Amino acid sequence: MLTMIVDNDHWVLSGISRLLETSDLDLEIHCFDNAQDAIAFALKHRPPLVIADVEMPGCNGLEMCNKLRNEYNPRLVIISAYDRFQYAQQAISLGVIHYVLKPIRQNEFLDVIRKAIEIIEIEDESKAKQTKIMETKFFLDIASGRMNSVAVDEYIQLIEPQIKSQSVSLCLMHIENHAMLVSMMQKNPMKTTSQNNYIIEEAIKECPTSVSFYEIRHGYYLFMIFGNHSKFIEWINGIFQLAKDNDCIASAGISQKTNDKAKFRDLYNQAVRALQREFTDGSGKVYYYSGNQSDYLVSKKYDLVHLHSYSTLITNSMVFSASFSCPNNEIDDLFDYIRKSNIKQNDACLFCKELLLLISMELMYIMESKPSEFHSLYEENLQSSRTLSELKTRFEACIEDIYKNIHKKMMTKSDSVKLVVDKMLRDDCGLVSLDTVADKLNIHPTYLSILFKETVGVNFKTYVLEYKINKAMQMLVTTDIPVYSISDKLGYMDVTHFSRVFKKQAGMTPGEYRQHASQKT
């Protein structure tokens, strides 16, 4: 922990420094024999712990501490050869942790410093949690276009000292270029997502400490960079290499730097506009924003937060809908948002086209299909819609088309699903799970769950549970196998859990069921 000691008495200064350096405390100590040099150092480096003598020529320790408190909030330990009420009163008003009288007793002084460090660490932990919450709200708001929200104002105020001293810029990184993703989806859709997760997890380990980031939508990461870009560029090029090694592509758009908090709100638009060059100049690069166009508003096509939210909402409504009808409530909600946001007609069309693409990609992953299976004949007409009402009608028609394709695909596979599940249950029901059956059929577990419910009429979990309970009943009546062995054969690791499940289904414990059956015979 960075610690500053200030005392014009060189013997005292060196004595305190030596005491702390030879202790078990992890401190980076800087010593000053005058307040002027100490203030200059503190304002630049902001040491969290300041130890200062009261009586010094020119500017005494209390005056120095008061100046520091007006700039930032260090924890203060005051030392003095004078037991004066006036000094103690001033120290209390400054929030001093301890007022230490000379001559300094080593063990007592070390206890004081330990207490100060503990207070600082607790405060830092609490501040870090609060800052993370504020940072998350900030990232979400600027990515949603809410540049004037309370969360954005509060966070800009929080980081204003860093903006002034180091400058700040924003970077928007995109992993999963659409064209590349569609190509990969045709080969191995499940592999793509796991690869991207691996890429980010590995890259985060080396994330520069001067960078904050947030995943604003799957595949889109927003970074806030303080100071020089060199370490960040080196780091992000490492991500690009990881992406290339894993058959993915990553690109990034970086805004201009600013030391002016008033211009900070322009940076996200700049980063997005820089990244848009990916679609014309190619991917796998870092693009820098250039041009005096910071007042230009980014198209709603790139409102990534709402795009992700509505694509997830509509997709979930579709894949978990038993009736396979158009999710009217979700689409109504979508167009209420578009209407209330006063989005221009052209931007609304772009937003809906991008949303339809995201929905199609999510379905390709879940249902392991080719892109053509989720292409609608009405999709090309979205851009030519002249009114919001016409756009909504055409968007609903696109979703209806996709629904029909899903239903058709499910029906072609439905005949084999129950046969495979029943065979696996007969062979070894203890090994049967949604994942093992999905692996056997070479389909996604979520798709299997939907397909099974549509085909059999009950969900997969209920069907397997009923089979296992009936199998257990049969074994309890016709064999002398112990209950714990039956539990193990049926795939239950804990016999107590098996007994609870059995009782819930049969109305009695396995032992009671066996006894009841033997009494009947």
Short mmCIF file of C-alpha atoms in Angstrom, two decimals:
data_model
loop_
_atom_site.label_atom_id
_atom_site.label_comp_id
_atom_site.label_asym_id
_atom_site.label_seq_id
_atom_site.Cartn_x
_atom_site.Cartn_y
_atom_site.Cartn_z
CA MET A 1 0.00 0.00 0.00
CA LEU A 2 1.38 3.42 -0.98
CA THR A 3 2.22 5.32 2.24
CA MET A 4 3.55 8.86 2.69
CA ILE A 5 5.46 9.96 5.82
CA VAL A 6 6.03 13.69 6.45
CA ASP A 7 8.21 15.05 9.29
CA ASN A 8 10.85 17.78 9.30
CA ASP A 9 12.81 15.86 11.97
CA HIS A 10 15.09 13.57 9.96
CA TRP A 11 15.72 11.26 12.94
CA VAL A 12 12.00 10.70 13.44
CA LEU A 13 11.42 10.38 9.68
CA SER A 14 14.10 7.71 9.22
CA GLY A 15 13.06 5.94 12.43
CA ILE A 16 9.40 5.58 11.38
CA SER A 17 10.42 4.56 7.86
CA ARG A 18 12.82 1.89 9.15
CA LEU A 19 10.23 0.58 11.64
CA LEU A 20 7.59 0.14 8.93
CA GLU A 21 10.01 -1.31 6.36
CA THR A 22 11.22 -4.00 8.79
CA SER A 23 7.69 -4.90 9.92
CA ASP A 24 5.38 -7.49 8.34
CA LEU A 25 3.35 -4.71 6.70
CA ASP A 26 3.30 -4.55 2.89
CA LEU A 27 3.90 -0.83 2.39
CA GLU A 28 5.53 1.25 -0.34
CA ILE A 29 6.96 4.13 1.70
CA HIS A 30 7.79 7.65 0.48
CA CYS A 31 9.34 10.13 2.94
CA PHE A 32 9.29 13.96 2.86
CA ASP A 33 10.74 16.53 5.25
CA ASN A 34 8.46 19.39 4.17
CA ALA A 35 4.77 19.83 3.42
CA GLN A 36 5.21 21.45 0.00
CA ASP A 37 6.97 18.48 -1.61
CA ALA A 38 4.61 16.07 0.17
CA ILE A 39 1.52 17.84 -1.20
CA ALA A 40 2.90 17.76 -4.76
CA PHE A 41 3.59 14.02 -4.47
CA ALA A 42 0.21 13.25 -2.87
CA LEU A 43 -1.82 15.13 -5.48
CA LYS A 44 -0.07 13.21 -8.25
CA HIS A 45 0.02 9.70 -6.72
CA ARG A 46 -2.81 9.83 -4.11
CA PRO A 47 -1.36 7.63 -1.35
CA PRO A 48 -4.24 6.15 0.69
CA LEU A 49 -2.27 6.39 3.97
CA VAL A 50 -0.58 9.60 5.16
CA ILE A 51 1.48 9.86 8.37
CA ALA A 52 2.33 13.48 9.22
CA ASP A 53 3.88 15.52 12.03
CA VAL A 54 1.92 18.51 13.30
CA GLU A 55 4.74 21.00 13.82
CA MET A 56 6.58 21.77 10.58
CA PRO A 57 7.91 25.07 9.23
CA GLY A 58 5.95 26.84 6.51
CA CYS A 59 2.87 24.61 6.44
CA ASN A 60 2.11 22.40 9.42
CA GLY A 61 0.83 18.83 9.19
CA LEU A 62 -2.80 19.65 9.92
CA GLU A 63 -2.91 22.35 7.22
CA MET A 64 -1.31 19.92 4.77
CA CYS A 65 -3.83 17.18 5.63
CA ASN A 66 -6.70 19.63 5.17
CA LYS A 67 -5.46 20.48 1.66
CA LEU A 68 -5.22 16.78 0.80
CA ARG A 69 -8.72 16.08 2.14
CA ASN A 70 -10.09 18.77 -0.18
CA GLU A 71 -8.58 16.93 -3.18
CA TYR A 72 -9.13 13.28 -2.23
CA ASN A 73 -9.78 11.28 0.93
CA PRO A 74 -6.62 9.71 2.40
CA ARG A 75 -6.58 8.06 5.82
CA LEU A 76 -4.54 10.17 8.23
CA VAL A 77 -2.32 9.38 11.20
CA ILE A 78 -1.00 12.47 13.02
CA ILE A 79 2.14 12.44 15.18
CA SER A 80 3.07 15.24 17.56
CA ALA A 81 5.33 16.11 20.47
CA TYR A 82 2.57 18.33 21.87
CA ASP A 83 -0.48 17.13 23.77
CA ARG A 84 -2.56 20.15 22.87
CA PHE A 85 -6.34 20.14 22.85
CA GLN A 86 -6.43 22.50 19.86
CA TYR A 87 -4.39 20.09 17.73
CA ALA A 88 -6.47 17.10 18.81
CA GLN A 89 -9.69 18.99 18.03
CA GLN A 90 -8.46 19.88 14.53
CA ALA A 91 -7.35 16.29 13.97
CA ILE A 92 -10.83 15.00 14.88
CA SER A 93 -12.45 17.43 12.44
CA LEU A 94 -10.19 16.04 9.68
CA GLY A 95 -11.25 12.47 10.43
CA VAL A 96 -7.79 11.45 11.62
CA ILE A 97 -7.58 7.75 12.54
CA HIS A 98 -5.16 8.31 15.41
CA TYR A 99 -3.26 11.10 17.15
CA VAL A 100 0.11 9.64 18.19
CA LEU A 101 2.26 11.40 20.79
CA LYS A 102 6.05 11.41 20.70
CA PRO A 103 8.13 9.60 21.80
CA ILE A 104 6.63 6.90 19.63
CA ARG A 105 6.20 3.46 21.17
CA GLN A 106 6.98 0.99 18.39
CA ASN A 107 4.41 -1.75 19.11
CA GLU A 108 1.60 0.72 19.76
CA PHE A 109 2.46 2.62 16.59
CA LEU A 110 2.45 -0.56 14.50
CA ASP A 111 -0.99 -1.42 15.92
CA VAL A 112 -2.22 2.03 14.86
CA ILE A 113 -0.91 1.52 11.32
CA ARG A 114 -2.45 -1.97 11.12
CA LYS A 115 -5.81 -0.50 12.14
CA ALA A 116 -5.44 2.21 9.48
CA ILE A 117 -4.64 -0.39 6.80
CA GLU A 118 -7.64 -2.50 7.83
CA ILE A 119 -9.95 0.53 7.60
CA ILE A 120 -8.57 1.42 4.15
CA GLU A 121 -8.97 -2.15 2.86
CA ILE A 122 -12.57 -2.39 4.10
CA GLU A 123 -13.39 0.98 2.53
CA ASP A 124 -11.68 0.00 -0.73
CA GLU A 125 -13.64 -3.26 -0.92
CA SER A 126 -16.94 -1.48 -0.31
CA LYS A 127 -16.03 1.25 -2.79
CA ALA A 128 -15.04 -1.34 -5.41
CA LYS A 129 -18.41 -3.11 -5.13
CA GLN A 130 -20.30 0.17 -5.40
CA THR A 131 -18.14 1.28 -8.31
CA LYS A 132 -18.78 -2.02 -10.13
CA ILE A 133 -22.55 -1.55 -9.77
CA MET A 134 -22.31 2.01 -11.06
CA GLU A 135 -20.02 0.88 -13.89
CA THR A 136 -22.46 -1.83 -15.00
CA LYS A 137 -25.39 0.62 -15.08
CA PHE A 138 -23.21 3.10 -16.95
CA PHE A 139 -22.20 0.60 -19.65
CA LEU A 140 -25.78 -0.59 -20.15
CA ASP A 141 -27.13 2.95 -20.41
CA ILE A 142 -24.63 4.25 -22.95
CA ALA A 143 -25.03 1.07 -25.02
CA SER A 144 -28.80 1.67 -25.01
CA GLY A 145 -28.47 5.28 -26.11
CA ARG A 146 -29.40 6.72 -22.69
CA MET A 147 -26.50 9.16 -22.68
CA ASN A 148 -28.14 11.59 -20.23
CA SER A 149 -29.24 9.09 -17.59
CA VAL A 150 -28.51 9.51 -13.89
CA ALA A 151 -26.22 6.45 -13.99
CA VAL A 152 -24.10 7.98 -16.76
CA ASP A 153 -23.89 11.33 -14.93
CA GLU A 154 -22.88 9.68 -11.65
CA TYR A 155 -20.22 7.49 -13.23
CA ILE A 156 -18.69 10.33 -15.25
CA GLN A 157 -18.48 12.34 -12.03
CA LEU A 158 -16.77 9.38 -10.33
CA ILE A 159 -14.09 8.97 -13.01
CA GLU A 160 -13.67 12.68 -13.76
CA PRO A 161 -10.22 12.84 -12.08
CA GLN A 162 -8.99 9.98 -14.28
CA ILE A 163 -10.47 11.57 -17.40
CA LYS A 164 -8.63 14.82 -16.64
CA SER A 165 -5.31 13.25 -15.69
CA GLN A 166 -5.06 10.33 -18.14
CA SER A 167 -7.64 10.87 -20.92
CA VAL A 168 -10.22 8.22 -21.80
CA SER A 169 -11.54 6.46 -24.89
CA LEU A 170 -14.07 3.71 -25.59
CA CYS A 171 -13.61 0.57 -27.67
CA LEU A 172 -16.35 -1.70 -29.01
CA MET A 173 -15.13 -5.20 -29.88
CA HIS A 174 -17.14 -7.69 -31.92
CA ILE A 175 -16.51 -11.44 -31.87
CA GLU A 176 -18.54 -13.63 -34.28
CA ASN A 177 -18.65 -11.79 -37.55
CA HIS A 178 -22.07 -12.59 -39.01
CA ALA A 179 -20.84 -13.95 -42.34
CA MET A 180 -18.21 -16.12 -40.65
CA LEU A 181 -20.69 -17.28 -38.00
CA VAL A 182 -23.23 -18.41 -40.59
CA SER A 183 -20.50 -20.38 -42.36
CA MET A 184 -19.43 -22.05 -39.12
CA MET A 185 -23.02 -22.75 -38.08
CA GLN A 186 -23.38 -25.04 -41.06
CA LYS A 187 -20.39 -27.09 -39.86
CA ASN A 188 -20.55 -27.25 -36.08
CA PRO A 189 -22.87 -24.77 -34.34
CA MET A 190 -22.29 -26.05 -30.80
CA LYS A 191 -18.53 -25.69 -31.15
CA THR A 192 -18.75 -22.01 -32.06
CA THR A 193 -20.20 -20.79 -28.76
CA SER A 194 -17.82 -22.82 -26.60
CA GLN A 195 -14.88 -21.50 -28.61
CA ASN A 196 -15.93 -17.90 -28.13
CA ASN A 197 -16.35 -18.44 -24.38
CA TYR A 198 -12.85 -19.88 -24.28
CA ILE A 199 -11.45 -16.94 -26.22
CA ILE A 200 -12.86 -14.37 -23.80
CA GLU A 201 -12.02 -16.34 -20.66
CA GLU A 202 -8.40 -16.67 -21.73
CA ALA A 203 -8.12 -13.05 -22.83
CA ILE A 204 -9.62 -11.62 -19.64
CA LYS A 205 -6.75 -13.11 -17.64
CA GLU A 206 -4.39 -10.68 -19.37
CA CYS A 207 -6.73 -7.65 -19.44
CA PRO A 208 -4.72 -4.46 -18.71
CA THR A 209 -5.46 -2.92 -15.31
CA SER A 210 -6.12 0.45 -16.97
CA VAL A 211 -9.15 -0.99 -18.78
CA SER A 212 -12.74 -1.55 -17.65
CA PHE A 213 -15.08 -3.67 -19.75
CA TYR A 214 -18.61 -5.05 -19.98
CA GLU A 215 -20.28 -7.59 -22.28
CA ILE A 216 -23.25 -5.59 -23.52
CA ARG A 217 -24.52 -8.40 -25.74
CA HIS A 218 -23.22 -11.83 -26.67
CA GLY A 219 -20.26 -11.19 -28.94
CA TYR A 220 -20.08 -7.43 -28.23
CA TYR A 221 -17.72 -6.08 -25.56
CA LEU A 222 -17.38 -2.44 -24.56
CA PHE A 223 -14.03 -1.31 -23.11
CA MET A 224 -13.11 1.94 -21.37
CA ILE A 225 -9.40 2.71 -21.79
CA PHE A 226 -7.54 5.18 -19.62
CA GLY A 227 -4.26 6.69 -20.77
CA ASN A 228 -1.99 5.22 -23.43
CA HIS A 229 -3.45 2.64 -25.84
CA SER A 230 -0.27 0.63 -26.40
CA LYS A 231 -0.86 -2.10 -23.78
CA PHE A 232 -4.52 -2.38 -24.74
CA ILE A 233 -3.72 -2.72 -28.45
CA GLU A 234 -1.15 -5.40 -27.67
CA TRP A 235 -3.75 -7.21 -25.56
CA ILE A 236 -6.57 -6.95 -28.10
CA ASN A 237 -4.29 -8.22 -30.87
CA GLY A 238 -3.83 -11.27 -28.68
CA ILE A 239 -7.60 -11.71 -28.69
CA PHE A 240 -7.62 -11.47 -32.48
CA GLN A 241 -5.00 -14.21 -32.66
CA LEU A 242 -7.01 -16.41 -30.30
CA ALA A 243 -10.06 -15.79 -32.46
CA LYS A 244 -8.16 -16.74 -35.60
CA ASP A 245 -6.81 -19.89 -33.93
CA ASN A 246 -10.39 -20.90 -33.08
CA ASP A 247 -11.93 -20.20 -36.52
CA CYS A 248 -13.59 -16.98 -35.36
CA ILE A 249 -13.00 -13.34 -36.22
CA ALA A 250 -12.76 -10.37 -33.85
CA SER A 251 -12.80 -6.69 -34.80
CA ALA A 252 -12.77 -3.51 -32.74
CA GLY A 253 -13.66 0.16 -33.14
CA ILE A 254 -11.93 2.74 -30.95
CA SER A 255 -13.11 6.28 -30.28
CA GLN A 256 -10.99 9.38 -30.01
CA LYS A 257 -9.37 10.23 -26.66
CA THR A 258 -10.69 13.03 -24.50
CA ASN A 259 -9.77 14.82 -21.27
CA ASP A 260 -13.10 16.67 -21.32
CA LYS A 261 -15.99 15.02 -19.48
CA ALA A 262 -18.44 17.06 -21.59
CA LYS A 263 -17.27 15.17 -24.70
CA PHE A 264 -17.35 11.77 -23.02
CA ARG A 265 -20.91 11.01 -24.16
CA ASP A 266 -19.80 11.17 -27.80
CA LEU A 267 -17.29 8.35 -27.43
CA TYR A 268 -19.69 5.39 -27.73
CA ASN A 269 -21.11 6.72 -31.00
CA GLN A 270 -17.56 7.13 -32.29
CA ALA A 271 -16.61 3.56 -31.31
CA VAL A 272 -19.69 2.12 -33.01
CA ARG A 273 -19.12 4.13 -36.16
CA ALA A 274 -15.48 2.99 -36.26
CA LEU A 275 -16.56 -0.65 -35.91
CA GLN A 276 -19.09 -0.28 -38.76
CA ARG A 277 -16.12 -0.23 -41.15
CA GLU A 278 -15.81 -3.95 -40.39
CA PHE A 279 -18.65 -4.60 -42.83
CA THR A 280 -16.99 -2.75 -45.71
CA ASP A 281 -13.23 -2.98 -45.11
CA GLY A 282 -13.16 -6.52 -43.67
CA SER A 283 -12.78 -7.99 -40.21
CA GLY A 284 -9.96 -8.91 -37.84
CA LYS A 285 -8.70 -5.35 -37.39
CA VAL A 286 -8.73 -2.41 -35.00
CA TYR A 287 -10.49 0.60 -36.53
CA TYR A 288 -9.97 4.12 -35.19
CA TYR A 289 -12.66 6.76 -35.40
CA SER A 290 -11.68 9.76 -37.48
CA GLY A 291 -13.60 12.82 -38.56
CA ASN A 292 -15.43 15.63 -36.83
CA GLN A 293 -18.83 13.90 -36.69
CA SER A 294 -19.26 13.22 -32.98
CA ASP A 295 -22.74 14.76 -32.97
CA TYR A 296 -24.01 12.12 -35.40
CA LEU A 297 -26.39 9.68 -33.70
CA VAL A 298 -25.75 5.99 -34.21
CA SER A 299 -28.52 4.10 -35.99
CA LYS A 300 -30.89 2.11 -33.77
CA LYS A 301 -29.63 -0.86 -35.74
CA TYR A 302 -26.70 -0.78 -33.31
CA ASP A 303 -28.74 -0.49 -30.09
CA LEU A 304 -27.10 -3.73 -28.96
CA VAL A 305 -28.78 -4.02 -25.58
CA HIS A 306 -32.33 -3.92 -26.92
CA LEU A 307 -31.43 -6.08 -29.92
CA HIS A 308 -30.17 -8.79 -27.58
CA SER A 309 -33.12 -8.39 -25.21
CA TYR A 310 -35.80 -8.71 -27.90
CA SER A 311 -34.05 -11.49 -29.82
CA THR A 312 -33.86 -13.55 -26.61
CA LEU A 313 -37.45 -12.72 -25.66
CA ILE A 314 -38.93 -13.65 -29.04
CA THR A 315 -36.75 -16.75 -29.48
CA ASN A 316 -37.62 -18.09 -26.03
CA SER A 317 -41.30 -17.43 -26.63
CA MET A 318 -41.09 -19.29 -29.91
CA VAL A 319 -39.13 -22.38 -28.88
CA PHE A 320 -41.06 -22.95 -25.67
CA SER A 321 -44.48 -22.33 -27.19
CA ALA A 322 -46.59 -25.48 -27.39
CA SER A 323 -48.97 -24.00 -29.96
CA PHE A 324 -46.30 -22.60 -32.32
CA SER A 325 -48.29 -19.44 -32.87
CA CYS A 326 -46.75 -16.03 -33.45
CA PRO A 327 -45.60 -14.41 -30.17
CA ASN A 328 -47.94 -11.45 -30.52
CA ASN A 329 -47.36 -10.05 -27.02
CA GLU A 330 -43.60 -9.92 -27.52
CA ILE A 331 -43.91 -8.29 -30.95
CA ASP A 332 -46.41 -5.76 -29.58
CA ASP A 333 -43.90 -4.91 -26.85
CA LEU A 334 -41.13 -4.56 -29.44
CA PHE A 335 -43.07 -2.09 -31.56
CA ASP A 336 -44.22 -0.15 -28.50
CA TYR A 337 -40.52 0.37 -27.74
CA ILE A 338 -39.81 1.45 -31.34
CA ARG A 339 -42.76 3.86 -31.29
CA LYS A 340 -41.87 5.42 -27.92
CA SER A 341 -38.22 5.80 -28.92
CA ASN A 342 -39.19 8.00 -31.89
CA ILE A 343 -36.97 5.96 -34.19
CA LYS A 344 -36.94 7.04 -37.82
CA GLN A 345 -38.64 4.69 -40.27
CA ASN A 346 -35.40 3.71 -41.99
CA ASP A 347 -33.69 3.01 -38.66
CA ALA A 348 -36.68 0.98 -37.47
CA CYS A 349 -36.39 -1.17 -40.62
CA LEU A 350 -32.67 -1.67 -40.00
CA PHE A 351 -33.32 -2.55 -36.37
CA CYS A 352 -35.91 -5.19 -37.33
CA LYS A 353 -33.65 -6.70 -40.00
CA GLU A 354 -30.79 -6.97 -37.53
CA LEU A 355 -33.16 -8.43 -34.93
CA LEU A 356 -34.43 -11.04 -37.39
CA LEU A 357 -30.84 -12.03 -38.16
CA LEU A 358 -30.08 -12.46 -34.45
CA ILE A 359 -33.21 -14.57 -33.93
CA SER A 360 -32.24 -16.76 -36.89
CA MET A 361 -28.72 -17.26 -35.52
CA GLU A 362 -30.01 -18.21 -32.06
CA LEU A 363 -32.34 -20.75 -33.67
CA MET A 364 -29.52 -22.13 -35.82
CA TYR A 365 -27.56 -22.79 -32.66
CA ILE A 366 -30.48 -24.32 -30.70
CA MET A 367 -31.88 -26.42 -33.53
CA GLU A 368 -28.66 -27.07 -35.46
CA SER A 369 -30.06 -26.03 -38.80
CA LYS A 370 -28.76 -24.40 -41.94
CA PRO A 371 -29.36 -20.66 -42.40
CA SER A 372 -31.76 -21.29 -45.30
CA GLU A 373 -34.23 -23.01 -42.95
CA PHE A 374 -34.82 -19.71 -41.14
CA HIS A 375 -34.99 -17.44 -44.15
CA SER A 376 -38.35 -15.78 -44.72
CA LEU A 377 -39.75 -14.78 -48.09
CA TYR A 378 -40.87 -11.53 -46.44
CA GLU A 379 -37.45 -10.59 -45.04
CA GLU A 380 -36.37 -8.57 -48.08
CA ASN A 381 -39.55 -6.48 -47.82
CA LEU A 382 -38.73 -5.15 -44.34
CA GLN A 383 -36.46 -2.38 -45.64
CA SER A 384 -39.10 -1.11 -48.08
CA SER A 385 -41.81 -0.74 -45.42
CA ARG A 386 -43.23 2.78 -45.61
CA THR A 387 -44.98 2.90 -42.23
CA LEU A 388 -44.45 1.40 -38.80
CA SER A 389 -47.71 -0.51 -39.14
CA GLU A 390 -46.58 -2.02 -42.44
CA LEU A 391 -43.21 -2.91 -40.91
CA LYS A 392 -44.92 -4.68 -38.01
CA THR A 393 -47.13 -6.69 -40.37
CA ARG A 394 -44.15 -7.82 -42.43
CA PHE A 395 -42.07 -8.60 -39.33
CA GLU A 396 -44.92 -10.78 -37.99
CA ALA A 397 -45.06 -12.55 -41.36
CA CYS A 398 -41.31 -13.28 -41.12
CA ILE A 399 -41.73 -14.76 -37.65
CA GLU A 400 -44.70 -16.85 -38.84
CA ASP A 401 -42.55 -18.23 -41.66
CA ILE A 402 -39.82 -19.17 -39.21
CA TYR A 403 -42.35 -20.87 -36.94
CA LYS A 404 -43.59 -23.00 -39.80
CA ASN A 405 -40.04 -24.06 -40.68
CA ILE A 406 -39.39 -25.03 -37.06
CA HIS A 407 -42.57 -27.06 -36.82
CA LYS A 408 -41.78 -28.85 -40.08
CA LYS A 409 -38.25 -29.64 -38.93
CA MET A 410 -39.51 -30.98 -35.61
CA MET A 411 -42.01 -33.28 -37.27
CA THR A 412 -39.33 -34.84 -39.50
CA LYS A 413 -37.27 -35.88 -36.46
CA SER A 414 -40.08 -36.61 -34.03
CA ASP A 415 -40.57 -40.27 -35.02
CA SER A 416 -37.07 -41.33 -33.94
CA VAL A 417 -36.85 -39.40 -30.66
CA LYS A 418 -39.15 -41.54 -28.49
CA LEU A 419 -37.72 -44.78 -29.91
CA VAL A 420 -34.17 -43.74 -28.99
CA VAL A 421 -35.18 -42.57 -25.50
CA ASP A 422 -37.09 -45.81 -24.78
CA LYS A 423 -34.17 -47.96 -25.97
CA MET A 424 -31.68 -46.05 -23.82
CA LEU A 425 -33.99 -46.37 -20.80
CA ARG A 426 -34.25 -50.13 -21.32
CA ASP A 427 -30.49 -50.54 -21.78
CA ASP A 428 -29.38 -48.48 -18.76
CA CYS A 429 -31.84 -45.93 -17.41
CA GLY A 430 -29.25 -44.71 -14.89
CA LEU A 431 -27.28 -43.08 -17.71
CA VAL A 432 -30.24 -41.39 -19.39
CA SER A 433 -30.28 -37.59 -19.25
CA LEU A 434 -31.16 -34.77 -21.62
CA ASP A 435 -27.48 -34.38 -22.51
CA THR A 436 -26.78 -38.08 -23.14
CA VAL A 437 -29.85 -38.50 -25.36
CA ALA A 438 -29.08 -35.26 -27.23
CA ASP A 439 -25.54 -36.52 -27.81
CA LYS A 440 -26.89 -39.83 -29.12
CA LEU A 441 -29.25 -38.06 -31.53
CA ASN A 442 -26.61 -35.42 -32.38
CA ILE A 443 -28.96 -32.54 -31.59
CA HIS A 444 -28.90 -29.67 -29.10
CA PRO A 445 -30.34 -30.46 -25.60
CA THR A 446 -32.72 -27.49 -25.77
CA TYR A 447 -33.99 -28.65 -29.16
CA LEU A 448 -34.45 -32.19 -27.80
CA SER A 449 -36.49 -30.85 -24.89
CA ILE A 450 -38.80 -28.95 -27.23
CA LEU A 451 -39.05 -31.82 -29.71
CA PHE A 452 -39.80 -34.41 -27.02
CA LYS A 453 -42.58 -32.33 -25.47
CA GLU A 454 -44.15 -31.75 -28.89
CA THR A 455 -43.94 -35.45 -29.81
CA VAL A 456 -44.78 -37.27 -26.56
CA GLY A 457 -47.00 -34.71 -24.85
CA VAL A 458 -45.04 -34.59 -21.58
CA ASN A 459 -41.67 -33.05 -20.87
CA PHE A 460 -38.53 -35.16 -20.98
CA LYS A 461 -37.80 -34.99 -17.24
CA THR A 462 -41.30 -36.17 -16.27
CA TYR A 463 -41.20 -39.04 -18.78
CA VAL A 464 -37.82 -40.33 -17.52
CA LEU A 465 -38.86 -39.95 -13.88
CA GLU A 466 -42.06 -41.96 -14.41
CA TYR A 467 -40.08 -44.71 -16.14
CA LYS A 468 -37.55 -44.89 -13.29
CA ILE A 469 -40.23 -45.00 -10.58
CA ASN A 470 -42.13 -47.77 -12.42
CA LYS A 471 -38.84 -49.66 -12.85
CA ALA A 472 -38.11 -49.23 -9.13
CA MET A 473 -41.57 -50.52 -8.20
CA GLN A 474 -41.03 -53.59 -10.38
CA MET A 475 -37.62 -54.32 -8.81
CA LEU A 476 -38.96 -53.83 -5.27
CA VAL A 477 -41.74 -56.37 -5.85
CA THR A 478 -39.92 -59.01 -7.94
CA THR A 479 -36.40 -59.00 -6.42
CA ASP A 480 -34.62 -58.85 -3.07
CA ILE A 481 -32.14 -56.21 -4.27
CA PRO A 482 -31.44 -53.69 -1.47
CA VAL A 483 -32.95 -50.24 -1.86
CA TYR A 484 -29.51 -48.59 -2.09
CA SER A 485 -28.59 -50.88 -5.02
CA ILE A 486 -31.86 -50.08 -6.82
CA SER A 487 -31.12 -46.38 -6.26
CA ASP A 488 -27.66 -46.82 -7.78
CA LYS A 489 -28.96 -48.77 -10.82
CA LEU A 490 -31.46 -45.99 -11.54
CA GLY A 491 -28.75 -43.34 -11.53
CA TYR A 492 -29.34 -41.81 -8.11
CA MET A 493 -26.09 -41.06 -6.28
CA ASP A 494 -27.84 -40.62 -2.92
CA VAL A 495 -30.30 -43.23 -1.60
CA THR A 496 -31.92 -40.64 0.67
CA HIS A 497 -32.71 -38.46 -2.32
CA PHE A 498 -34.06 -41.49 -4.20
CA SER A 499 -36.33 -42.37 -1.27
CA ARG A 500 -37.71 -38.80 -1.16
CA VAL A 501 -38.41 -38.83 -4.91
CA PHE A 502 -40.02 -42.28 -4.72
CA LYS A 503 -42.26 -41.30 -1.80
CA LYS A 504 -43.37 -38.15 -3.60
CA GLN A 505 -44.44 -40.22 -6.63
CA ALA A 506 -45.73 -43.40 -4.92
CA GLY A 507 -47.03 -42.01 -1.63
CA MET A 508 -44.73 -44.24 0.47
CA THR A 509 -41.02 -44.99 0.87
CA PRO A 510 -39.37 -47.83 -1.13
CA GLY A 511 -39.22 -49.98 2.03
CA GLU A 512 -42.88 -49.37 2.80
CA TYR A 513 -43.82 -50.14 -0.81
CA ARG A 514 -41.92 -53.46 -0.74
CA GLN A 515 -43.50 -54.43 2.59
CA HIS A 516 -46.97 -53.47 1.37
CA ALA A 517 -46.51 -55.54 -1.81
CA SER A 518 -45.31 -58.61 0.14
CA GLN A 519 -48.34 -58.47 2.44
CA LYS A 520 -50.66 -58.58 -0.57
CA THR A 521 -49.06 -61.77 -1.82
#
